[in-house]
Every structure is written in C-alpha cells, then in structure tokens.
C-alpha cells in the first residue's frame, strides 16, 4: 500500500502545474496516512504549504519530519523560518547548509529583512557578478536596498543617486527610486517618479487587470503621503478615498494606509473617535513587522493619540530607553497649555529628577531659545551631558555622543562665541565615533560633518585632526565623494599633488555642463549698479587715504589774567594756600578781649606765636563739650 501511495504521488507531481497545490497537498497527506516516514511525501507537503502561504503549518511540517526532512529540505526549512520572521534561526540554517544559488538569494533576503542592508548589498553584488540570467531581479533588489540605506541613516553608502533611462522603464525600480526620494525628503521628485510608476503599471502587458489593481495599491499609499507633505491636502484626501484596504496584501502597508487616511483628511477628525478606530483595526502582524524607520513614527503616532485624548498618566510612565523622543511627549503632558515662562518653571523640576531624559531636555532648551536665553540653554545642556558622562549605563555613553546631541552642543557654543570649545568637542566626538563599528548608522555621515567643521578652523591642531579623519574615512569608503573631497581639502597642504585622491573629485566637464561660455563672453564683466542719491539721502564719506600728511602743530597763546600788568612784580606768595600767606586775616574775629596767649592791643604787631587760631581749630575746640555739661547715660 505504501508503494502504491508513493507511486500515485509521483505521477501526480509529474502532471501538476503551478495551480495544483491543493491537489498536491491532498495527495501528500493521503500518502503520509499510509506511511508517516515517506520522505518524498513529507517534502511534497512542505512545498505545497509554502506555495499556499501557510507558513506556520509548513514550519510544523518541518518539525514533524525531523532531522531527515531538515537535511533534505534545507532551502525550504530556511525559507519557512524567514517567512515566519525567525531570522536568526534562518541564518543559522543557511550557514550550515550546502551552498546553492537558491540559498545565496535567500541569504541576501534574510540580511535585508534583518535590516543588515550593507551585508545584503554585498551579497547581491556577488550574485550580480555570477550572471545567472537574473540581472533584472537583482537590479530591483539593489535599488530597494539603496532606499532602505537612506531611510536607516546610511545614505553615504549609496552609490547610485539618480536613475538612468533603463531604470525608469521598469515599474519596480522606478517605485524604489521614488521611495529613495521620500527618504531624502525630496517630495517633488518623488511625486514625479510615483506618477511614472503608476503609468508603467497601467500600461503593462504582462499583468492582468486584477494584478494591476494589487500592484498599484502601494504606489497610491505613497502618493497620499507625498501629497500630504507637499501641502496638497484635498488631492491627498480624494486619492485616499480610492484605496481599498482589504485588497492590500502587505500588513504593514495596510496599517500605514489606514493611519494616513485620518491624517490626510482636510478636516481634523474627532481625536477620541480616531483613537478608537485606529487601535481597533491594527493590521500589524508578528510574521511581517515594520522596519525600524517605520516603527519609530508608528510609536509617535500612538503617543500623539494619547496626548490628544488626555491620557497623560500613560505618557508620564513611558520609559525613554531606546526612544529619547518619548520625553517630548512627557514634557507636553506637564506644560502643554502653558506659556513659555510658566512651562519652564513646570519642567525645571521634571528635568532635575532625570537629567538624562533627552526629550524633556530638548523641550527645555527650545523654550529657552524662544526667550533668547542662550546662557540658560547651555547650562541645562552641560548638566545633562555631565550626567550622561558619569553614568555607568553603556546606552548613556552612546547618547552622550549622539550626532544630534553633539550638533546641539556645537550650535550653542557657536552662539556664545566659544570656537575653541567647539573644536575640542568635535575632536572628542570623532575619536569616539571612530572607535565604534564602521557600519553603525549615521556614524559615517556624522564624521563627515565633523570633519567639515574642523576644516573651517584656523587652528593647526584642528586641521591636523581633520586630515587624519578624512584620510581614514576615504580609506574605509573610497566610493564616497564627500570623504574624497574632504581628504583632498585636508591633505593638500601636507601632501604632494600626486598623492591626493583626486579621482574622487567630480570631473570638470560635469561641473561646467550647464555653463555657456559664449553667453558669459557676450555679457561682459558685470558691474554692481549704484543707486542714485536723492536730496533727502546723506552722501557717504569718501575713504580716507592710507598715509595722511602731517599738519604743523599750532602754538597756543598764553592765557593771562585780565588785570595783568607786565611792569608790576607778581606776589611771591601767590602759590601758597590762602591761610598760609602773611596778609591773611581770619574773618568773624571779635575785637577787644580774647586771643591765644594773652590780650593784644589793636593795631599792635602780631607775632608768629601769638597768631590767633584758625577757624578749623576753633571748631575743633568748640566741638568738645565740657565734662560738666555731658549727660550721663541711662542705665541698662
């Protein structure tokens, strides 16, 4: 009986087509009822389940088959793990399997879904070099990887920035280039590419009408987002009404389309009703979760709904581990409806309780910037940076040298005129970034920006560090133009011309393609027009000559008193104080009795010893009361 069942299955497999997966599954199940150890029937059942997208059932079938089936169906086993988002297990199976073309393609797909985009690009470049007649599919996947690199903050590693004519003749590559433009916030170019992709989909002869309707749905979802960002709310709302969510096969795309339908509405919906509808229709699944760049805005959307519906208690309990922006929402719960000064007073104790909460810190700094209080903003930032440096948590060390935080520190220091502090912080951040993994997100671009800032400095130390930095960056990424240009600018003063990496510079012909030399010659030398000066306007003072002629010094005329007589001899005591002159007499002195040292006769000769006391001496003597006239103090 077992032989007969296997023979029937073999004959069915020979006659089967791509649409007979249900029949193959029934035949395989019947064969396994007669013989559970039939390895051919187990593998046929596994393949049929995969074709029917019953991936969880396929994974259970692999486990039921044991090690024998796993050894025979290595590709199917790894594929089922990949489809159920067990990516680490899938990578382990691929690593132990015998190498084949199918496994190499699957390995690249696993790396792409695990968000190891640089590794995925290397694998696809290796597949493209083998040339197995799959150049079209590989080119599509490479363009998708480039878009993901830009979205994940690794745009410096993208080699192809603009599509060529062949790329714009294919639907998938045109759509991927539109996604790359969205990632770079180039929404006008993205709108053009999306419209071209939609036209290619409508004009395709290789797809049926039903397939065209399914294929155009992701394009429409992206168009709604682009139109909303361009401020075309009415067009976005009209286009959003034509999207049928039930026909979208990808769970993440369906969830995003559902959320964007509310934000694209011209009239804001009721926040409580919107919050209920959004969370009651969650289309996300664990087998196909969103990418990292999608998870962050989706989480912020949930927090925005909590804020609009006054669920402040849940927001205040949100931890900021891995998501520093969550502190912004927590700050909004404390000071959302207050003015700037009151909000600062409310948030100051919140920040003091946890200075490593970057969301609250950024909110406080923004409030300080609104009041033009740069000194207070810098003080808040320095305290938080000190706590991050002193923290023992490894994640806080990464936060301390996060590119955005370093940029904020540099910006505040530049506003305060502390250029030397800026260069020192950039050098310290560069040394930390270079010690990290070279494939880490945003590291390469942050190093490029730090190097450009150090090149602007006149300090020899900063220029030397910029030279070392760009020399290392260009060695790690020789295809990056920014690193190449920075290396040329940094090394031109310390290297010979033949040693400079000038091959990375754009050719001169490319730079002057849009310059018409004949028009420049015909136009002649331009002159800056000088505005006519009216009578009401003051004329500008002419520039003074560099060397001024010395003018002869004028002698001042002597200033003499009005009654000056040159024949009369001046008083020799004129330089003495008045009271020290021989002809000085005190005023207010009574005639007759009185006098120091005895009485004097009127008109008599007054000697030096018998000269009366000065008024100041008299005042000093009179100011001392006699003992008889002093009052006794009261007892205590």
Coordinates of C-alpha atoms in Angstrom, one line a residue:
X1 CA 0.0 0.0 0.0
X2 CA 2.9 2.4 0.8
X3 CA 4.5 1.8 -2.6
X4 CA 1.2 2.4 -4.3
X5 CA 0.6 5.7 -2.5
X6 CA 4.1 6.9 -3.3
X7 CA 3.6 5.9 -7.0
X8 CA 0.3 7.9 -7.1
X9 CA 2.0 10.9 -5.6
X10 CA 4.9 10.7 -8.1
X11 CA 2.5 10.5 -11.0
X12 CA 0.5 13.5 -9.6
X13 CA 3.7 15.6 -9.2
X14 CA 4.6 14.9 -12.8
X15 CA 1.2 16.1 -14.1
X16 CA 1.0 19.0 -11.6
X17 CA 1.1 22.6 -12.7
X18 CA 1.6 25.9 -10.7
X19 CA -2.1 26.0 -9.8
X20 CA -2.4 22.4 -8.4
X21 CA -1.0 23.0 -4.9
X22 CA -4.2 21.9 -3.2
X23 CA -4.3 18.6 -5.1
X24 CA -0.6 18.0 -4.3
X25 CA -1.3 18.7 -0.6
X26 CA -4.2 16.3 -0.5
X27 CA -2.2 13.5 -2.3
X28 CA 0.8 14.1 0.1
X29 CA -1.5 13.9 3.2
X30 CA -3.0 10.6 1.8
X31 CA 0.4 9.1 1.3
X32 CA 1.5 10.1 4.8
X33 CA -1.6 8.4 6.3
X34 CA -0.4 5.2 4.8
X35 CA 3.3 5.8 5.6
X36 CA 4.4 8.5 8.0
X37 CA 8.0 8.0 7.2
X38 CA 7.6 8.7 3.4
X39 CA 10.3 11.5 2.9
X40 CA 9.1 12.3 -0.6
X41 CA 5.5 12.9 0.6
X42 CA 6.8 15.0 3.5
X43 CA 8.8 17.2 1.2
X44 CA 5.9 17.5 -1.3
X45 CA 3.5 18.5 1.6
X46 CA 6.1 21.1 2.8
X47 CA 6.4 22.7 -0.7
X48 CA 2.7 22.7 -1.2
X49 CA 2.1 24.5 2.1
X50 CA 4.8 27.1 1.2
X51 CA 3.1 27.7 -2.1
X52 CA -0.2 28.2 -0.4
X53 CA 1.4 30.8 2.0
X54 CA 0.6 28.6 5.0
X55 CA 4.0 29.2 6.6
X56 CA 3.1 28.3 10.2
X57 CA 1.7 24.9 9.0
X58 CA 4.8 24.5 6.9
X59 CA 7.0 25.1 10.0
X60 CA 5.1 22.5 11.9
X61 CA 5.5 20.1 9.0
X62 CA 9.3 20.6 9.1
X63 CA 9.3 19.8 12.8
X64 CA 7.2 16.7 12.3
X65 CA 9.6 15.5 9.6
X66 CA 12.6 15.5 12.0
X67 CA 16.2 15.8 11.1
X68 CA 15.8 13.7 8.0
X69 CA 13.5 16.2 6.4
X70 CA 15.6 19.1 7.6
X71 CA 18.7 17.7 6.0
X72 CA 16.9 17.0 2.7
X73 CA 14.9 20.3 2.5
X74 CA 17.4 22.8 3.7
X75 CA 16.2 25.5 1.4
X76 CA 12.6 25.0 2.3
X77 CA 13.4 24.9 6.0
X78 CA 15.4 28.2 5.9
X79 CA 12.7 29.9 3.7
X80 CA 9.9 28.9 6.2
X81 CA 11.9 30.4 9.1
X82 CA 12.5 33.6 7.0
X83 CA 8.7 33.9 6.2
X84 CA 7.8 33.5 9.9
X85 CA 10.4 36.2 10.8
X86 CA 12.6 33.8 12.7
X87 CA 15.6 35.4 11.1
X88 CA 18.4 34.3 13.4
X89 CA 17.3 30.6 13.1
X90 CA 17.1 31.1 9.3
X91 CA 20.7 32.5 9.2
X92 CA 21.9 29.5 11.2
X93 CA 20.3 27.0 8.8
X94 CA 21.8 28.8 5.8
X95 CA 25.2 28.8 7.4
X96 CA 25.1 25.0 7.9
X97 CA 23.6 24.2 4.5
X98 CA 25.3 23.2 1.3
X99 CA 25.8 26.3 -0.8
X100 CA 23.5 26.7 -3.8
X101 CA 22.2 29.6 -5.9
X102 CA 18.8 29.5 -4.1
X103 CA 20.4 29.6 -0.7
X104 CA 22.5 32.6 -1.7
X105 CA 19.4 34.5 -2.8
X106 CA 17.7 33.6 0.4
X107 CA 20.7 34.6 2.5
X108 CA 20.6 38.1 0.9
X109 CA 16.8 38.3 1.5
X110 CA 17.3 37.4 5.2
X111 CA 20.0 40.0 5.6
X112 CA 17.7 42.6 4.0
X113 CA 14.8 41.7 6.4
X114 CA 17.1 41.7 9.4
X115 CA 18.0 45.3 8.4
X116 CA 21.6 44.4 7.7
X117 CA 21.4 46.4 4.4
X118 CA 25.2 46.7 3.8
X119 CA 25.6 43.0 4.1
X120 CA 22.6 42.4 1.8
X121 CA 24.2 44.8 -0.8
X122 CA 27.5 42.8 -0.7
X123 CA 25.6 39.6 -1.3
X124 CA 23.7 40.9 -4.2
X125 CA 26.8 42.4 -5.7
X126 CA 28.3 38.9 -5.5
X127 CA 25.2 37.4 -7.2
X128 CA 25.3 40.1 -9.9
X129 CA 28.9 39.1 -10.7
X130 CA 27.9 35.5 -11.3
X131 CA 25.4 36.4 -14.1
X132 CA 22.8 33.6 -13.9
X133 CA 20.3 35.4 -16.1
X134 CA 18.7 37.2 -13.1
X135 CA 20.1 40.7 -13.7
X136 CA 16.7 42.3 -13.7
X137 CA 15.6 40.9 -10.3
X138 CA 19.0 41.7 -8.8
X139 CA 18.8 45.3 -10.0
X140 CA 15.4 45.7 -8.5
X141 CA 16.6 44.4 -5.1
X142 CA 19.7 46.6 -5.2
X143 CA 17.5 49.7 -5.7
X144 CA 15.3 48.7 -2.8
X145 CA 18.4 48.3 -0.6
X146 CA 19.6 51.8 -1.6
X147 CA 16.3 53.2 -0.5
X148 CA 16.5 51.4 2.8
X149 CA 20.0 52.6 3.4
X150 CA 18.9 56.2 3.1
X151 CA 15.9 55.6 5.4
X152 CA 18.1 54.0 8.0
X153 CA 20.6 56.9 8.1
X154 CA 23.3 55.3 6.0
X155 CA 22.8 57.3 2.8
X156 CA 26.5 58.0 2.4
X157 CA 27.0 54.4 1.4
X158 CA 24.6 54.7 -1.6
X159 CA 26.4 54.7 -4.9
X160 CA 23.6 55.4 -7.4
X161 CA 21.7 58.6 -6.6
X162 CA 19.8 59.2 -9.8
X163 CA 18.1 56.6 -12.1
X164 CA 19.1 56.2 -15.7
X165 CA 16.8 55.6 -18.6
X166 CA 16.7 51.8 -18.2
X167 CA 15.7 52.2 -14.5
X168 CA 12.7 54.4 -15.4
X169 CA 11.5 51.8 -17.9
X170 CA 10.8 49.3 -15.1
X171 CA 8.0 49.6 -12.6
X172 CA 9.8 48.3 -9.6
X173 CA 13.0 50.3 -10.0
X174 CA 11.0 53.5 -10.6
X175 CA 9.0 52.9 -7.5
X176 CA 12.2 52.2 -5.5
X177 CA 13.8 55.4 -6.6
X178 CA 10.6 57.3 -5.6
X179 CA 11.0 55.8 -2.1
X180 CA 14.6 56.9 -2.0
X181 CA 13.5 60.5 -2.8
X182 CA 10.9 60.3 0.0
X183 CA 13.7 59.1 2.4
X184 CA 15.8 62.2 1.3
X185 CA 12.7 64.5 1.7
X186 CA 12.7 65.3 -2.0
X187 CA 8.9 65.1 -2.3
X188 CA 8.6 66.9 -5.7
X189 CA 10.9 64.4 -7.4
X190 CA 9.1 61.5 -5.5
X191 CA 5.8 62.7 -6.9
X192 CA 7.1 62.6 -10.4
X193 CA 8.6 59.1 -10.0
X194 CA 5.4 57.8 -8.4
X195 CA 3.3 59.1 -11.3
X196 CA 5.7 57.4 -13.7
X197 CA 5.4 54.1 -11.8
X198 CA 1.6 54.3 -11.9
X199 CA 1.7 54.9 -15.6
X200 CA 4.0 51.9 -16.1
X201 CA 1.7 49.7 -14.1
X202 CA -1.3 50.8 -16.1
X203 CA 0.5 50.2 -19.4
X204 CA 2.0 46.8 -18.5
X205 CA 1.0 43.9 -20.8
X206 CA 2.5 41.3 -18.5
X207 CA -0.1 41.6 -15.8
X208 CA -3.8 41.0 -15.7
X209 CA -6.3 43.7 -14.6
X210 CA -6.5 42.1 -11.1
X211 CA -2.8 42.1 -10.7
X212 CA -2.6 45.7 -11.8
X213 CA -5.1 46.7 -9.1
X214 CA -3.0 44.9 -6.5
X215 CA 0.3 46.3 -7.8
X216 CA -0.9 49.9 -7.9
X217 CA -2.0 50.0 -4.2
X218 CA 1.4 50.6 -2.7
X219 CA 2.0 53.3 -5.2
X220 CA -1.2 55.0 -4.2
X221 CA -0.3 54.8 -0.5
X222 CA 3.0 56.5 -1.1
X223 CA 1.3 59.2 -3.2
X224 CA -1.1 60.0 -0.4
X225 CA 1.9 60.6 1.9
X226 CA 3.8 62.7 -0.6
X227 CA 0.8 64.9 -1.4
X228 CA 0.2 65.5 2.3
X229 CA 3.8 66.6 2.8
X230 CA 3.6 68.9 -0.2
X231 CA 0.5 70.6 1.3
X232 CA -1.9 69.2 -1.3
X233 CA -4.5 68.1 1.3
X234 CA -7.5 68.0 -0.9
X235 CA -5.8 65.8 -3.6
X236 CA -4.5 63.5 -0.9
X237 CA -7.9 63.1 0.6
X238 CA -9.5 62.4 -2.8
X239 CA -6.8 59.8 -3.6
X240 CA -7.1 58.2 -0.2
X241 CA -10.8 57.6 -0.7
X242 CA -10.0 55.4 -3.8
X243 CA -7.7 53.0 -1.9
X244 CA -9.4 49.7 -0.9
X245 CA -7.6 48.5 2.3
X246 CA -9.0 44.9 2.1
X247 CA -7.1 44.4 -1.2
X248 CA -3.7 45.3 0.2
X249 CA -1.7 42.1 0.9
X250 CA 1.2 43.5 3.0
X251 CA 0.1 44.0 6.6
X252 CA 2.5 47.0 7.2
X253 CA 1.4 48.8 4.1
X254 CA -2.3 48.2 5.0
X255 CA -1.7 49.6 8.6
X256 CA 0.1 52.7 7.2
X257 CA -2.6 53.4 4.7
X258 CA -5.3 53.1 7.4
X259 CA -3.5 55.7 9.6
X260 CA -2.7 58.1 6.8
X261 CA -6.4 58.2 5.8
X262 CA -7.0 60.1 9.1
X263 CA -4.1 62.5 8.8
X264 CA -4.8 63.2 5.1
X265 CA -8.4 64.4 5.9
X266 CA -8.9 68.1 5.3
X267 CA -11.0 68.4 8.4
X268 CA -9.4 67.0 11.6
X269 CA -11.5 64.1 12.9
X270 CA -12.6 63.8 16.5
X271 CA -9.5 62.6 18.4
X272 CA -11.4 60.2 20.6
X273 CA -13.2 58.6 17.7
X274 CA -9.9 58.4 15.7
X275 CA -8.1 56.8 18.6
X276 CA -10.7 54.2 18.9
X277 CA -10.8 53.4 15.2
X278 CA -7.0 53.3 14.8
X279 CA -6.4 50.9 17.6
X280 CA -9.4 48.7 16.9
X281 CA -8.1 48.0 13.4
X282 CA -4.5 47.1 14.0
X283 CA -3.3 45.2 10.9
X284 CA 0.3 44.6 12.0
X285 CA 1.5 41.0 12.4
X286 CA 4.4 39.4 14.1
X287 CA 5.4 37.5 10.9
X288 CA 5.8 40.7 8.9
X289 CA 6.6 43.5 11.3
X290 CA 7.5 47.0 10.1
X291 CA 11.1 48.1 9.6
X292 CA 12.9 50.2 12.2
X293 CA 12.4 53.5 10.4
X294 CA 8.6 52.7 10.4
X295 CA 8.4 51.6 14.0
X296 CA 9.5 55.0 15.3
X297 CA 6.8 57.1 13.6
X298 CA 4.2 54.5 14.4
X299 CA 5.1 54.7 18.1
X300 CA 4.9 58.5 17.9
X301 CA 1.5 58.3 16.4
X302 CA 0.3 56.2 19.3
X303 CA 1.7 58.8 21.8
X304 CA 0.1 61.6 19.8
X305 CA -3.2 59.9 20.1
X306 CA -2.7 59.5 23.9
X307 CA -1.8 63.2 24.1
X308 CA -4.9 64.3 22.1
X309 CA -7.2 62.2 24.2
X310 CA -5.6 63.5 27.5
X311 CA -4.1 60.1 28.6
X312 CA -1.3 61.9 30.4
X313 CA -0.8 59.2 33.0
X314 CA 0.3 56.6 30.5
X315 CA 2.6 59.1 28.8
X316 CA 4.3 60.1 32.0
X317 CA 5.2 56.5 32.7
X318 CA 6.8 55.9 29.3
X319 CA 10.5 55.0 29.5
X320 CA 12.9 56.7 27.2
X321 CA 15.2 53.6 26.7
X322 CA 15.9 53.5 23.0
X323 CA 13.5 56.3 22.2
X324 CA 14.7 59.6 23.6
X325 CA 11.9 61.5 21.7
X326 CA 9.4 60.0 24.1
X327 CA 10.4 62.6 26.7
X328 CA 9.0 65.3 24.4
X329 CA 5.5 63.8 24.9
X330 CA 6.0 63.5 28.6
X331 CA 7.1 67.2 28.7
X332 CA 3.9 68.1 26.8
X333 CA 1.8 66.5 29.5
X334 CA 3.3 68.8 32.1
X335 CA 3.4 72.1 30.2
X336 CA 1.3 71.6 27.1
X337 CA -1.1 74.6 27.6
X338 CA 1.2 77.0 29.5
X339 CA 3.0 80.0 28.2
X340 CA 6.8 79.9 27.8
X341 CA 7.8 81.1 31.3
X342 CA 5.3 79.0 33.2
X343 CA 6.3 76.0 31.1
X344 CA 9.9 76.4 32.0
X345 CA 9.0 76.7 35.7
X346 CA 6.9 73.5 35.4
X347 CA 9.6 71.5 33.5
X348 CA 12.6 72.5 35.5
X349 CA 11.9 70.1 38.4
X350 CA 11.0 67.4 36.0
X351 CA 14.4 67.7 34.3
X352 CA 16.2 67.9 37.6
X353 CA 14.7 64.5 38.6
X354 CA 16.2 62.9 35.5
X355 CA 18.7 64.9 33.5
X356 CA 19.3 62.1 31.1
X357 CA 15.8 62.4 29.7
X358 CA 16.7 64.0 26.4
X359 CA 13.2 64.6 25.3
X360 CA 12.5 66.9 28.3
X361 CA 15.9 68.4 27.8
X362 CA 15.3 69.3 24.2
X363 CA 11.9 70.8 25.2
X364 CA 13.5 73.0 27.9
X365 CA 16.2 74.2 25.5
X366 CA 13.6 75.0 22.9
X367 CA 11.7 77.1 25.4
X368 CA 15.0 78.9 26.4
X369 CA 15.6 79.6 22.7
X370 CA 12.1 81.1 22.4
X371 CA 13.1 83.6 25.1
X372 CA 16.6 84.2 23.6
X373 CA 18.2 82.8 26.8
X374 CA 21.2 81.1 25.3
X375 CA 23.1 81.0 28.5
X376 CA 20.4 79.1 30.4
X377 CA 20.0 76.6 27.5
X378 CA 23.8 76.0 27.5
X379 CA 23.7 75.5 31.3
X380 CA 20.9 72.9 31.1
X381 CA 22.7 71.1 28.3
X382 CA 26.1 71.0 30.2
X383 CA 24.4 69.5 33.3
X384 CA 22.7 66.8 31.3
X385 CA 25.9 66.0 29.4
X386 CA 27.8 65.7 32.7
X387 CA 25.2 63.2 34.0
X388 CA 25.5 61.2 30.8
X389 CA 29.3 61.0 31.0
X390 CA 29.2 60.0 34.7
X391 CA 26.5 57.3 34.1
X392 CA 27.5 53.6 34.2
X393 CA 25.0 52.5 31.6
X394 CA 26.5 51.8 28.1
X395 CA 23.5 53.2 26.3
X396 CA 24.1 56.6 28.0
X397 CA 27.6 56.7 26.6
X398 CA 26.1 56.3 23.1
X399 CA 23.6 59.0 23.8
X400 CA 26.3 61.4 25.0
X401 CA 28.0 61.3 21.6
X402 CA 24.8 61.0 19.6
X403 CA 25.3 63.2 16.4
X404 CA 22.2 65.3 17.1
X405 CA 23.3 66.0 20.7
X406 CA 26.8 66.9 19.6
X407 CA 25.4 69.2 16.9
X408 CA 23.2 70.9 19.5
X409 CA 26.2 71.4 21.8
X410 CA 28.2 72.9 19.0
X411 CA 25.4 75.2 17.9
X412 CA 25.0 76.6 21.4
X413 CA 28.8 77.1 21.7
X414 CA 29.0 78.9 18.4
X415 CA 26.2 81.2 19.5
X416 CA 28.2 82.1 22.6
X417 CA 31.4 82.6 20.6
X418 CA 33.3 79.6 22.1
X419 CA 35.0 78.4 18.9
X420 CA 37.8 76.6 20.8
X421 CA 35.3 74.7 22.9
X422 CA 33.5 73.7 19.6
X423 CA 36.6 72.2 18.0
X424 CA 37.5 70.3 21.2
X425 CA 34.1 68.7 21.4
X426 CA 34.1 67.7 17.8
X427 CA 37.5 66.1 18.1
X428 CA 36.4 64.2 21.2
X429 CA 33.2 63.0 19.4
X430 CA 35.2 62.0 16.3
X431 CA 37.5 59.8 18.4
X432 CA 34.5 58.1 20.0
X433 CA 32.7 57.5 16.7
X434 CA 35.8 56.1 15.1
X435 CA 36.2 53.6 17.9
X436 CA 32.7 52.3 17.2
X437 CA 31.7 49.9 14.4
X438 CA 32.1 51.4 10.9
X439 CA 28.8 50.1 9.8
X440 CA 26.9 51.8 12.6
X441 CA 24.0 54.1 11.5
X442 CA 24.8 57.8 10.9
X443 CA 28.4 57.4 12.1
X444 CA 29.9 57.9 8.7
X445 CA 27.8 61.0 7.8
X446 CA 28.4 62.5 11.3
X447 CA 32.2 62.1 10.9
X448 CA 32.0 63.8 7.5
X449 CA 30.1 66.8 9.0
X450 CA 32.5 67.0 12.0
X451 CA 35.5 67.0 9.6
X452 CA 34.0 69.8 7.6
X453 CA 33.5 71.9 10.7
X454 CA 37.1 71.3 11.7
X455 CA 38.3 72.3 8.3
X456 CA 36.8 75.7 8.8
X457 CA 39.0 76.3 11.8
X458 CA 42.3 78.2 11.6
X459 CA 43.8 76.1 14.4
X460 CA 46.7 73.9 13.2
X461 CA 45.6 71.2 15.7
X462 CA 42.0 71.0 14.3
X463 CA 43.4 70.9 10.7
X464 CA 45.7 68.1 11.6
X465 CA 42.9 66.1 13.2
X466 CA 40.7 66.8 10.1
X467 CA 43.4 65.4 7.9
X468 CA 43.7 62.2 9.9
X469 CA 39.9 61.8 10.0
X470 CA 39.4 62.2 6.2
X471 CA 42.4 60.0 5.4
X472 CA 40.8 57.2 7.5
X473 CA 37.3 57.9 6.1
X474 CA 38.5 57.8 2.5
X475 CA 40.3 54.5 3.1
X476 CA 37.2 52.9 4.6
X477 CA 34.8 54.3 1.9
X478 CA 36.7 55.1 -1.2
X479 CA 33.5 55.4 -3.2
X480 CA 32.1 58.2 -1.0
X481 CA 32.6 61.6 -2.8
X482 CA 32.2 63.7 0.4
X483 CA 35.1 61.8 2.1
X484 CA 37.2 62.1 -1.0
X485 CA 36.6 65.9 -1.3
X486 CA 37.3 66.3 2.4
X487 CA 40.6 64.3 2.1
X488 CA 41.7 66.5 -0.8
X489 CA 40.9 69.7 1.1
X490 CA 42.6 68.4 4.3
X491 CA 45.7 66.9 2.8
X492 CA 46.6 69.5 0.1
X493 CA 48.9 71.4 2.4
X494 CA 50.8 68.4 3.7
X495 CA 50.9 66.0 0.8
X496 CA 52.3 66.1 -2.7
X497 CA 49.7 66.7 -5.6
X498 CA 50.3 63.3 -7.0
X499 CA 49.4 61.7 -3.6
X500 CA 46.0 63.4 -3.3
X501 CA 42.9 61.2 -4.0
X502 CA 41.8 63.5 -6.9
X503 CA 40.0 60.6 -8.6
X504 CA 37.0 61.0 -6.3
X505 CA 36.5 64.6 -7.3
X506 CA 33.8 65.2 -9.9
X507 CA 35.3 65.9 -13.4
X508 CA 35.5 69.4 -14.6
X509 CA 33.2 68.6 -17.6
X510 CA 30.5 67.6 -15.2
X511 CA 30.7 70.8 -13.3
X512 CA 30.5 73.1 -16.3
X513 CA 27.9 71.2 -18.3
X514 CA 25.3 73.9 -17.6
X515 CA 27.6 76.9 -18.2
X516 CA 27.6 78.6 -21.6
X517 CA 30.9 80.2 -22.2
X518 CA 29.8 82.2 -25.2
X519 CA 27.0 83.8 -23.2
X520 CA 29.4 84.8 -20.5
X521 CA 31.7 86.4 -23.0
X522 CA 28.9 88.3 -24.7
X523 CA 27.6 89.5 -21.4
X524 CA 31.0 91.0 -20.5
X525 CA 32.1 92.0 -17.0
X526 CA 29.2 92.7 -14.7
X527 CA 29.0 95.9 -12.7
X528 CA 27.2 96.5 -9.5
X529 CA 24.6 99.2 -10.0
X530 CA 24.9 102.2 -7.8
X531 CA 21.6 103.7 -6.6
X532 CA 21.0 107.4 -7.3
X533 CA 21.3 109.6 -4.2
X534 CA 18.3 111.8 -3.6
X535 CA 18.4 115.1 -1.9
X536 CA 17.0 113.5 1.3
X537 CA 19.7 110.9 1.5
X538 CA 23.1 111.7 3.0
X539 CA 26.1 111.1 0.9
X540 CA 28.7 108.6 2.0
X541 CA 32.0 109.9 3.2
X542 CA 34.9 109.1 0.9
X543 CA 37.6 106.7 2.0
X544 CA 40.5 108.4 3.7
X545 CA 44.0 107.9 2.2
X546 CA 46.2 105.5 3.9
X547 CA 49.1 108.0 4.5
X548 CA 47.9 111.3 5.9
X549 CA 50.3 114.4 5.6
X550 CA 51.5 115.7 8.9
X551 CA 50.0 119.1 9.8
X552 CA 52.1 121.7 11.7
X553 CA 51.3 122.0 15.3
X554 CA 49.7 125.3 16.4
X555 CA 51.1 127.0 19.4
X556 CA 48.6 128.1 22.0
X557 CA 48.6 131.7 23.1
X558 CA 49.4 132.2 26.8
X559 CA 46.3 132.7 28.9
X560 CA 46.8 135.8 31.3
X561 CA 44.5 137.5 33.8
X562 CA 42.5 140.4 32.6
X563 CA 44.3 142.9 35.0
X564 CA 47.7 141.6 34.2
X565 CA 50.4 144.3 34.2
X566 CA 53.8 143.2 33.0
X567 CA 55.5 146.1 34.8
X568 CA 54.1 145.1 38.2
X569 CA 56.0 142.4 40.2
X570 CA 53.8 139.4 41.0
X571 CA 53.2 138.4 44.6
X572 CA 55.8 135.8 45.6
X573 CA 53.2 134.1 48.0
X574 CA 50.7 133.5 45.2
X575 CA 51.5 129.8 45.2
X576 CA 50.8 129.3 48.9
X577 CA 47.4 128.5 50.3
X578 CA 45.4 131.5 51.4
X579 CA 45.7 130.7 55.1
X580 CA 49.4 130.4 54.9
X581 CA 50.0 133.8 53.4
X582 CA 51.3 136.7 55.6
X583 CA 48.5 139.0 54.8
X584 CA 45.7 136.6 55.7
X585 CA 43.3 137.5 58.4
X586 CA 40.5 135.3 59.7
X587 CA 37.0 136.6 59.3
X588 CA 34.5 136.9 62.2
X589 CA 37.1 137.7 64.9
X590 CA 35.8 139.9 67.7
X591 CA 37.8 142.9 68.7
X592 CA 38.9 143.5 72.3
X593 CA 39.4 140.6 74.7
X594 CA 40.2 137.2 73.6
X595 CA 43.2 135.8 71.9
X596 CA 45.5 133.0 72.3
X597 CA 48.3 133.5 74.7
X598 CA 47.0 136.8 76.3
X599 CA 45.3 140.0 75.2
X600 CA 46.6 142.0 72.3
X601 CA 46.3 145.7 71.6
X602 CA 44.6 146.8 68.5
X603 CA 47.0 147.8 65.8
X604 CA 49.9 146.0 67.6
X605 CA 52.4 143.8 65.8
X606 CA 51.3 140.2 65.8
X607 CA 54.0 137.7 66.2
X608 CA 54.0 134.1 64.8
X609 CA 53.4 132.6 68.2
X610 CA 50.6 135.0 69.1
X611 CA 48.7 134.5 65.8
X612 CA 45.1 133.6 66.6
X613 CA 43.8 130.1 65.9
X614 CA 42.3 129.2 62.6
X615 CA 38.6 128.6 62.3
X616 CA 39.1 124.9 61.9
X617 CA 41.0 124.8 65.1
X618 CA 38.3 126.8 66.8
X619 CA 35.6 124.5 65.6
X620 CA 37.6 121.5 66.8
X621 CA 37.9 123.0 70.3
X622 CA 34.3 124.1 70.5
X623 CA 33.1 120.7 69.4
X624 CA 34.4 119.0 72.6
X625 CA 31.9 119.6 75.4
X626 CA 33.0 120.0 79.0
X627 CA 32.6 117.3 81.5
X628 CA 30.1 119.3 83.5
X629 CA 27.8 119.6 80.5
X630 CA 27.9 115.9 79.5
X631 CA 24.8 114.0 80.1
X632 CA 25.0 110.7 82.0
X633 CA 23.8 107.7 80.1
X634 CA 20.8 105.9 81.3
X635 CA 21.3 102.6 83.0
X636 CA 20.6 99.4 81.2

